[in-house]
Coordinates of C-alpha atoms and ligand atoms in Angstrom, one line a residue:
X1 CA 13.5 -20.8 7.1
X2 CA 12.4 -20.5 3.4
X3 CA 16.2 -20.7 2.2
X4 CA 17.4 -17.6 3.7
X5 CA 20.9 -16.8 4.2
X6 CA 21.8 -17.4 7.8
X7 CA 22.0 -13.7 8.6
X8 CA 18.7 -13.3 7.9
X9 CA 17.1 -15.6 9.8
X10 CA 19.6 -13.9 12.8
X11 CA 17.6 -10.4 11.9
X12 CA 14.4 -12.4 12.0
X13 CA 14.8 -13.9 15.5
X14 CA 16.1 -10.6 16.9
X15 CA 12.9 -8.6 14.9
X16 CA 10.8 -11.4 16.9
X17 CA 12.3 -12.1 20.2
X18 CA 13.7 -8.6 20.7
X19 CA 12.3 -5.6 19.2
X20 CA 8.8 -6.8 18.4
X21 CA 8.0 -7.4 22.2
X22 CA 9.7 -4.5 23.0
X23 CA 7.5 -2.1 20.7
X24 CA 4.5 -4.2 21.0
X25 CA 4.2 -3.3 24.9
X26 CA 4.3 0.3 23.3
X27 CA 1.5 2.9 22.1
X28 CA 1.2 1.6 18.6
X29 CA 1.8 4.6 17.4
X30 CA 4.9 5.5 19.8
X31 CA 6.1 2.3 18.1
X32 CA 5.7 3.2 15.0
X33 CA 7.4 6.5 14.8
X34 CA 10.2 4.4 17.2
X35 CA 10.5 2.1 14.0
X36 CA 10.5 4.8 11.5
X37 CA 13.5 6.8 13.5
X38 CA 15.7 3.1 13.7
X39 CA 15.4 3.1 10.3
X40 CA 16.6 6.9 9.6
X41 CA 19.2 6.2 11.7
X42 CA 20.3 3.0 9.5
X43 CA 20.3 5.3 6.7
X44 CA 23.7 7.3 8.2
X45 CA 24.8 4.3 9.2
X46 CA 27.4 3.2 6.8
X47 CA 27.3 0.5 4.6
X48 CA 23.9 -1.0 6.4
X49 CA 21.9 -0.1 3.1
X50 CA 24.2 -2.8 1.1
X51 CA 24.0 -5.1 4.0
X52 CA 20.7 -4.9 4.1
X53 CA 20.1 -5.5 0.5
X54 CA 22.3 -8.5 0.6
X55 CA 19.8 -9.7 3.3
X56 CA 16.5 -9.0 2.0
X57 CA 16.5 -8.3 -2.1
X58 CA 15.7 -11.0 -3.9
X59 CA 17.0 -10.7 -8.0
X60 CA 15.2 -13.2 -10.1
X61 CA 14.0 -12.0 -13.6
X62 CA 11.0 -14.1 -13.0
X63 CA 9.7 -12.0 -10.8
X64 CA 9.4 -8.8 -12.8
X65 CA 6.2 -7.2 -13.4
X66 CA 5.4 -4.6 -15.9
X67 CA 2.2 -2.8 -15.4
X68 CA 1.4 -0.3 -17.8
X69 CA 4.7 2.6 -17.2
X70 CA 5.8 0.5 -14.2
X71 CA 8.5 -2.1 -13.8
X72 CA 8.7 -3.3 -10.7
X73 CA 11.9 -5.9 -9.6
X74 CA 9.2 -8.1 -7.8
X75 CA 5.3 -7.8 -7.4
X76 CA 5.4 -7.1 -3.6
X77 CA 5.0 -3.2 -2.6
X78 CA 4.6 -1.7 0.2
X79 CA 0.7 -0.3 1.4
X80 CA -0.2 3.3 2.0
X81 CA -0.4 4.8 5.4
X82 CA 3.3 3.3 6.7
X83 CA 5.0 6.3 5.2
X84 CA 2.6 9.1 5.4
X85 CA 4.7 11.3 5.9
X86 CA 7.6 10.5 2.7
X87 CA 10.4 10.0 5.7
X88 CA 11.8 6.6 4.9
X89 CA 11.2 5.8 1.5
X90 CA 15.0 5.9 0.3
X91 CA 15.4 2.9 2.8
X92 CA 12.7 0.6 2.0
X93 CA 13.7 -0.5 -1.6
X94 CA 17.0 -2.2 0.2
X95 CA 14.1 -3.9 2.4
X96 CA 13.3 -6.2 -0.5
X97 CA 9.6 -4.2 -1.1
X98 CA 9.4 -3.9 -5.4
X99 CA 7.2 -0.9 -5.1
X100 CA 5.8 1.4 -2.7
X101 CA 3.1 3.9 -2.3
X102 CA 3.6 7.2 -0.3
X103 CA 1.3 9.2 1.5
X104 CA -1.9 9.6 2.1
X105 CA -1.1 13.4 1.1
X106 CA -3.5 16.0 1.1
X107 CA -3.4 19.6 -0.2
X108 CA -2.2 21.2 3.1
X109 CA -0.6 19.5 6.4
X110 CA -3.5 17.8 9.1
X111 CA -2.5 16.9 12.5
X112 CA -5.3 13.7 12.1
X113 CA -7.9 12.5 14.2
X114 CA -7.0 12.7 18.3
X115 CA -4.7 10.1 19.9
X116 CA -4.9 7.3 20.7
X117 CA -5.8 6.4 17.5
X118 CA -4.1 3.2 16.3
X119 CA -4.6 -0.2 18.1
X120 CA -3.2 -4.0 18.0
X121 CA -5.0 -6.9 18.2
X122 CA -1.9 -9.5 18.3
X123 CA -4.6 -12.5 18.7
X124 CA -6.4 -11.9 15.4
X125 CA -3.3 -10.3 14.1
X126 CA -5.3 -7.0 13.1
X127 CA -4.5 -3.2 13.3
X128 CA -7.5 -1.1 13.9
X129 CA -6.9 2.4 12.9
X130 CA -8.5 6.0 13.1
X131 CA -5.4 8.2 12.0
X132 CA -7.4 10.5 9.8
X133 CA -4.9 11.9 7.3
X134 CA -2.6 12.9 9.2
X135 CA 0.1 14.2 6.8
X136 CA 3.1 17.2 6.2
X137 CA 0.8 18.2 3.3
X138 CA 1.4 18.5 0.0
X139 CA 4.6 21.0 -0.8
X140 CA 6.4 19.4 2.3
X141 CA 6.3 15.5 0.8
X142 CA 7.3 17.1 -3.0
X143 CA 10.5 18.4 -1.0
X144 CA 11.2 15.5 0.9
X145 CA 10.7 13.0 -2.2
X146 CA 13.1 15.2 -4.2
X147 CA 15.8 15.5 -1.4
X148 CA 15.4 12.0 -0.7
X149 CA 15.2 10.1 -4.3
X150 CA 18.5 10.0 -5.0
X151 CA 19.5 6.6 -3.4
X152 CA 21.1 3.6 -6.2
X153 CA 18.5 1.4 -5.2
X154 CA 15.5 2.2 -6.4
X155 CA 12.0 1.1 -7.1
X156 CA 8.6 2.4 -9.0
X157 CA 7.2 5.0 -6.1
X158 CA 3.6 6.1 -6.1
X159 CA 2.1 9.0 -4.2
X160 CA -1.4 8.7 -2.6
X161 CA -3.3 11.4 -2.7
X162 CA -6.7 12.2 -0.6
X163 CA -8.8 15.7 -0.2
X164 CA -8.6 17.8 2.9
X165 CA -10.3 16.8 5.7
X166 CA -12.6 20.3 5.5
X167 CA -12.9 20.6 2.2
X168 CA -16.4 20.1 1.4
X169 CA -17.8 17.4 -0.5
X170 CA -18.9 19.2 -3.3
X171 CA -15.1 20.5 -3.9
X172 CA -13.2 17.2 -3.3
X173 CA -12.1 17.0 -7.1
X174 CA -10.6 20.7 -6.8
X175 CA -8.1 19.0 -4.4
X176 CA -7.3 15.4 -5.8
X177 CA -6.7 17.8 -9.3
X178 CA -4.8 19.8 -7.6
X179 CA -2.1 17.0 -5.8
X180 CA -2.4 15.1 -8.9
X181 CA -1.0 18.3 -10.8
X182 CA 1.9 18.7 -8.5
X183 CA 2.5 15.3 -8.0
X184 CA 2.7 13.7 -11.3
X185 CA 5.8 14.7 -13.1
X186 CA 7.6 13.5 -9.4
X187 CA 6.0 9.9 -8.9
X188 CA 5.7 6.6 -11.1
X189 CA 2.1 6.5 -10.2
X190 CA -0.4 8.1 -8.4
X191 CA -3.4 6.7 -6.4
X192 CA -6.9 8.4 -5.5
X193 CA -8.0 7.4 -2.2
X194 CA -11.6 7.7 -1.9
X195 CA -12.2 4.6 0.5
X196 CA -9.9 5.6 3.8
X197 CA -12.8 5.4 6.5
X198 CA -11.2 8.0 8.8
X199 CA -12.2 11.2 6.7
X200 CA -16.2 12.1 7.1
X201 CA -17.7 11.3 4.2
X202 CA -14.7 10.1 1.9
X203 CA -16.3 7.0 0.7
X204 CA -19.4 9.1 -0.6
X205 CA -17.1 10.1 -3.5
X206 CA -17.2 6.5 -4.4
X207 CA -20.5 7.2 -5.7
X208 CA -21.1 6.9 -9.1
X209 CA -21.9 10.4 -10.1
X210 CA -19.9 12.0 -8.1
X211 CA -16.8 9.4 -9.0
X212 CA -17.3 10.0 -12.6
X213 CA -17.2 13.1 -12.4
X214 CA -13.6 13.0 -10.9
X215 CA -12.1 10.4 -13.0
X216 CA -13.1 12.0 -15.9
X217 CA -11.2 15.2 -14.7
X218 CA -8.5 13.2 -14.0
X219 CA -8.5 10.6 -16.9
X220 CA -8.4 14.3 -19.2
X221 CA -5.9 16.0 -16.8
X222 CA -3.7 12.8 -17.6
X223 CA -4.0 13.0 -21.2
X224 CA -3.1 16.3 -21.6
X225 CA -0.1 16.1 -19.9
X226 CA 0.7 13.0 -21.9
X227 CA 0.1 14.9 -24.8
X228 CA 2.1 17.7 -24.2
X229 CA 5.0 16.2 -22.5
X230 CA 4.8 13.7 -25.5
X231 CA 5.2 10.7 -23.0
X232 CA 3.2 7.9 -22.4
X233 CA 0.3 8.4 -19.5
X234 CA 1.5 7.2 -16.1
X235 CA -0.7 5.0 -14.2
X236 CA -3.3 6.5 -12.2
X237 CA -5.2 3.8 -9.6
X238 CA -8.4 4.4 -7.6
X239 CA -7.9 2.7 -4.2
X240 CA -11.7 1.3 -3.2
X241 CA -13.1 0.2 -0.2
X242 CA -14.1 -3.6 0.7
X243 CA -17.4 -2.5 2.7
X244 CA -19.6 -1.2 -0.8
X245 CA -22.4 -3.4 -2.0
X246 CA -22.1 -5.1 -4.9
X247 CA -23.9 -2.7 -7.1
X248 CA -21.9 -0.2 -6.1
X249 CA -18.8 -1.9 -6.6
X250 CA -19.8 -2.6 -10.2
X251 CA -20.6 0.8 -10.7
X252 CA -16.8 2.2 -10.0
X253 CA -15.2 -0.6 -11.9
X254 CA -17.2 0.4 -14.5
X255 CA -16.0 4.2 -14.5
X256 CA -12.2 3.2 -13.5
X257 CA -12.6 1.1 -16.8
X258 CA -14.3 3.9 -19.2
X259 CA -11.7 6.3 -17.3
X260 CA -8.4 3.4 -18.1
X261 CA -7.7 3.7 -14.4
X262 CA -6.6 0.9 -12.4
X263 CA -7.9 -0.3 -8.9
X264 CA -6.3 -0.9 -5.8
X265 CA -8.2 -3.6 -3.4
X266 CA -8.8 -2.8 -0.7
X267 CA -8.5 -0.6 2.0
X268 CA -9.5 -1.5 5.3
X269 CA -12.7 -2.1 6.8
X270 CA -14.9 -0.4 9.2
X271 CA -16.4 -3.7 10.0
X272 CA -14.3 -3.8 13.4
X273 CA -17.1 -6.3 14.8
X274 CA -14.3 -8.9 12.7
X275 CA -12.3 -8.7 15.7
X276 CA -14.9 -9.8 18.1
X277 CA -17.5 -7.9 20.4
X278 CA -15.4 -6.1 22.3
X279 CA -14.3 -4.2 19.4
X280 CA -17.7 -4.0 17.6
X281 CA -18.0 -0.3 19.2
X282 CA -14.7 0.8 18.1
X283 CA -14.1 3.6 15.1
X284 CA -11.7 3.3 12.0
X285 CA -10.8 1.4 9.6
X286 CA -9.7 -3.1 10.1
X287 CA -6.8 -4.3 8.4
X288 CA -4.4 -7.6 8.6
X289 CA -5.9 -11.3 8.9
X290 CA -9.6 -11.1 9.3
X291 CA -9.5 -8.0 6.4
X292 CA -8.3 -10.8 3.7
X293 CA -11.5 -12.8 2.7
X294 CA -13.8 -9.2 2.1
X295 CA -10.8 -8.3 0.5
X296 CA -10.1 -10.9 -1.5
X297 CA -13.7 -11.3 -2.3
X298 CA -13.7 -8.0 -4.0
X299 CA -10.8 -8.9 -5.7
X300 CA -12.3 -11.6 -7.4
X301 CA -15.4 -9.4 -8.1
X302 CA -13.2 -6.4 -9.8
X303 CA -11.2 -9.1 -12.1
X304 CA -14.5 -10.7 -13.2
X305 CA -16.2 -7.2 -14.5
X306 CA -12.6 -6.2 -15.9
X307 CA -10.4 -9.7 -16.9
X308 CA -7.3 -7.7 -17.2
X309 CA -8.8 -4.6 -19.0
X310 CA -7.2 -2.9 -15.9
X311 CA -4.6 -3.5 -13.8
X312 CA -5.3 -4.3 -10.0
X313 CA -3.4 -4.0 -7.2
X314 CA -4.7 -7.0 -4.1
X315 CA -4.0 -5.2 -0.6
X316 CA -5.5 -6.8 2.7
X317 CA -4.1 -9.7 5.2
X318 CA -1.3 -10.8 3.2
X319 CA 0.6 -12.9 5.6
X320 CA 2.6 -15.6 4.1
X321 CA 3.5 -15.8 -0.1
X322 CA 0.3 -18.2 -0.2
X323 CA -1.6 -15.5 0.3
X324 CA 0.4 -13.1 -2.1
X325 CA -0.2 -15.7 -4.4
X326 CA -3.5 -16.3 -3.9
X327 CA -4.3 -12.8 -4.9
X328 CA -2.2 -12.5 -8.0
X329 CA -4.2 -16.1 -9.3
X330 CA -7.6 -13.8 -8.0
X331 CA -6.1 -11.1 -10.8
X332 CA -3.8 -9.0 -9.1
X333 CA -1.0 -7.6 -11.3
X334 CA 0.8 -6.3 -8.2
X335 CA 0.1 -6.9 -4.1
X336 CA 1.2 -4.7 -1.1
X337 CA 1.8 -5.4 2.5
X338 CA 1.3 -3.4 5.1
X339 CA -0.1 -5.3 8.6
X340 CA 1.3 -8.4 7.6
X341 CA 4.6 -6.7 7.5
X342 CA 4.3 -5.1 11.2
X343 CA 3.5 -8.7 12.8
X344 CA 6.0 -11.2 10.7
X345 CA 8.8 -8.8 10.7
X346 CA 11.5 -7.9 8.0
X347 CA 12.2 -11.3 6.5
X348 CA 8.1 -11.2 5.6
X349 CA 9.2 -9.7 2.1
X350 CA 12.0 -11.8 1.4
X351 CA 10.5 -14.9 2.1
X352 CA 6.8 -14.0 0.0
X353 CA 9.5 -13.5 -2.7
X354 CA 11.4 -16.7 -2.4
X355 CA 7.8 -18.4 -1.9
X356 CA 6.6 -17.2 -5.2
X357 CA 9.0 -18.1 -7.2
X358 CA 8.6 -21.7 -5.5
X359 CA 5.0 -21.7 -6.3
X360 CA 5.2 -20.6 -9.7
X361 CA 7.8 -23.2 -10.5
X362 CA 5.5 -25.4 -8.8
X363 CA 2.6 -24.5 -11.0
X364 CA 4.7 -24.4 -13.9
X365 CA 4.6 -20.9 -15.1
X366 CA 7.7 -19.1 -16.1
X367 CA 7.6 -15.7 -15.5
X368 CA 5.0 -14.7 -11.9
X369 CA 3.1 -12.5 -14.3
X370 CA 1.7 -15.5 -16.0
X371 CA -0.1 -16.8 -12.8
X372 CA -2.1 -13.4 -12.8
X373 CA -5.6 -14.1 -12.8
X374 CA -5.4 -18.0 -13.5
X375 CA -7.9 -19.3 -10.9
X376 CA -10.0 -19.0 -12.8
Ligands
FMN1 C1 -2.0 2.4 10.4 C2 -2.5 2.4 9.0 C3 -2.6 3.5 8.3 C4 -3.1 3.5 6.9 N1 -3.1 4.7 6.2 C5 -3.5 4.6 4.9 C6 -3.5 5.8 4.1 O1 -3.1 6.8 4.6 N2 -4.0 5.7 2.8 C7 -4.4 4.5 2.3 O2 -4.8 4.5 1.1 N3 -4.4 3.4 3.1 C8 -4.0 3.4 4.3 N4 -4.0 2.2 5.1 C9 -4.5 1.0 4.5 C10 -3.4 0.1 3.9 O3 -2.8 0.8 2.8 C11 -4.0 -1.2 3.4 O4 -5.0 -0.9 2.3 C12 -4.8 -2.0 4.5 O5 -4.1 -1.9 5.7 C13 -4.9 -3.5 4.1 O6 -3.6 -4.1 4.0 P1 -3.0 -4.9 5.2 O7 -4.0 -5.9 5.7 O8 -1.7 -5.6 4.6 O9 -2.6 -4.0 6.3 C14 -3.5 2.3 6.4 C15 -3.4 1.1 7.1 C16 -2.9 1.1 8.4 C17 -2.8 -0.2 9.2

């Protein structure tokens, strides 16, 4: 199995003929905080951090990325929206991930949308979800990530930040300012999300007056604290939406570029009519396999309008390290994983690791960083 030590493979059958059947017959949800209590309790559990590093980090230089402020160990992070609520991040470094992004966060706590409100479709290996923010808010995840951040192993940690759910439109920036402010001095980067679909009206900040008018704020807010702290800006990405048209896409490239912010594609889709009929009627937001080809697609799109004027982060089906590979040649500095993860297990970090490094040598490029954007 990919060159994994023994062990791993061990975990790997247990995650698949074991726990995953057991959770899968679950509420998806109920599962999910199931998972995210194991792995608290791993955390007391002596010594399993080391083990589980020896099982699932992969060191090899080659595999470094440095965007902008960041280095990351190895370009494979973990998605918003599996840690909403900053509980496990001290654990999931030793889980082989080389960055991670925390949150969504908004100004003050939300309960979310009503339950149940995430689904599985194990077929089409999908997730359809409609969780609506639901978060500790904003001063509860500063305290957690400063109690928790202490662990040896660590990795570059972003927070993503999104505005209230009744905060009007017209107001959003007063809120992404105002997490951005708090947040900053904590977090390696920070991430607006304008594009979940699960908030009303979100994705209308992605319009282009509206969106310049908030990276601008936030490109300035940025400087100034560069200036004053006299240390160099820390990346700030704009996480889009794979469902805009093409105009529209052009238009916020064009504003993260004038702004020197970098994008994150995608989030999911409210296309659920990908899964089939049955699902066409079904609210929220698409993400695992059938997610990767509009994702990808805007990918492509973003690195042709910017050819590395701006980092990028590829999110959306990744599966295997073909496809993690696939999206750094499509010009993704950096990719995260979040469905992908749920439905191949543990070992699905590891191996996309040991797979690149395959590929790369393959393709004969010497560091992973050199394959970005090269399908071109
Ligand atoms: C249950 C669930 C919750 C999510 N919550 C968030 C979120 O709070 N903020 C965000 O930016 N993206 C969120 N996402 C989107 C993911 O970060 C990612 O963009 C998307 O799932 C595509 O990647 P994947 O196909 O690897 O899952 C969520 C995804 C899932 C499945």
């Amino acid at each position: 199995m990919n060159g994994a030590p023994p062990l791993s493979n061990l975990i790997h059958l247990l995650y698949k003929k074991v726990l995953q059947p057991f959770l899968f017959q679950l509420d998806a949800e109920r599962a999910h905080n199931m998972a995210v209590q194991g792995l608290r309790f791993f955390e007391k559990w002596p010594g399993s951090l080391e083990f589980f590093q020896s099982q699932f980090v992969i060191h090899d230089p080659r595999l470094e990325v440095m965007v902008r402020t960041l280095t990351c160990p190895n370009p494979v992070g973990l998605a918003a929206g599996f840690d909403k609520a900053l509980e496990v991040f001290p654990i999931l470094p030793y889980l082989g991930f080389g960055f991670m992004e925390l949150g969504t966060i908004t100004p003050k706590p939300q309960k979310g949308l009503e339950k149940p409100r995430l689904f599985r479709n194990k077929a089409r290996k999908a997730i359809l979800n409609r969780m609506g923010f639901n978060n500790p808010g904003l001063d509860a995840a500063l305290h957690r990530f400063e109690k928790g951040r202490r662990k040896k192993l660590t990795v570059p940690m972003g927070l993503s930040i999104g505005k209230g759910v009744n905060t009007p439109l017209e107001v959003a920036d007063n809120d992404y300012l105002h997490c951005l402010g708090k947040a900053y001095s904590l977090f390696d980067y920070v991430v607006l999300n304008v594009s979940s679909p699960n908030t009303p009206y979100l994705r209308a900040l992605q319009a282009v007056s509206p969106l310049r008018k908030l990276l601008t704020q936030v490109s300035k807010t940025v400087q100034n604290i560069a200036q004053s702290t006299g240390e160099p800006s820390k990346p700030v990405f704009v996480k889009i939406s794979p469902d805009d048209s093409d105009e529209m896409l052009e238009a916020v490239v064009r504003t993260a570029v004038e702004c020197n912010l970098g994008i994150i594609a995608t989030n999911n889709t409210i296309e659920p009519h990908l899964l089939g009929p049955k699902w066409a009627h079904e609210k929220g937001g698409l993400s695992g396999r059938p997610l990767k080809d509009k994702a990808n697609a805007v990918l492509k799109r973003v690195y042709q309008l910017t050819r590395g004027a701006i980092p990028i982060i590829g999110v959306g089906g990744i599966f295997s390290a073909e496809d993690a590979y696939e999206k750094i040649r499509l010009g993704a500095s950096l990719v995260q994983v979040y469905t992908g993860w749920i439905y191949e297990g543990p070992l699905l970090i590891p191996n996309i690791n040991r797979g690149l490094l395959k590929l790369m040598e393959r393709d004969g490029f010497k560091r992973i960083q050199d394959a970005v954007g090269t399908a071109y």
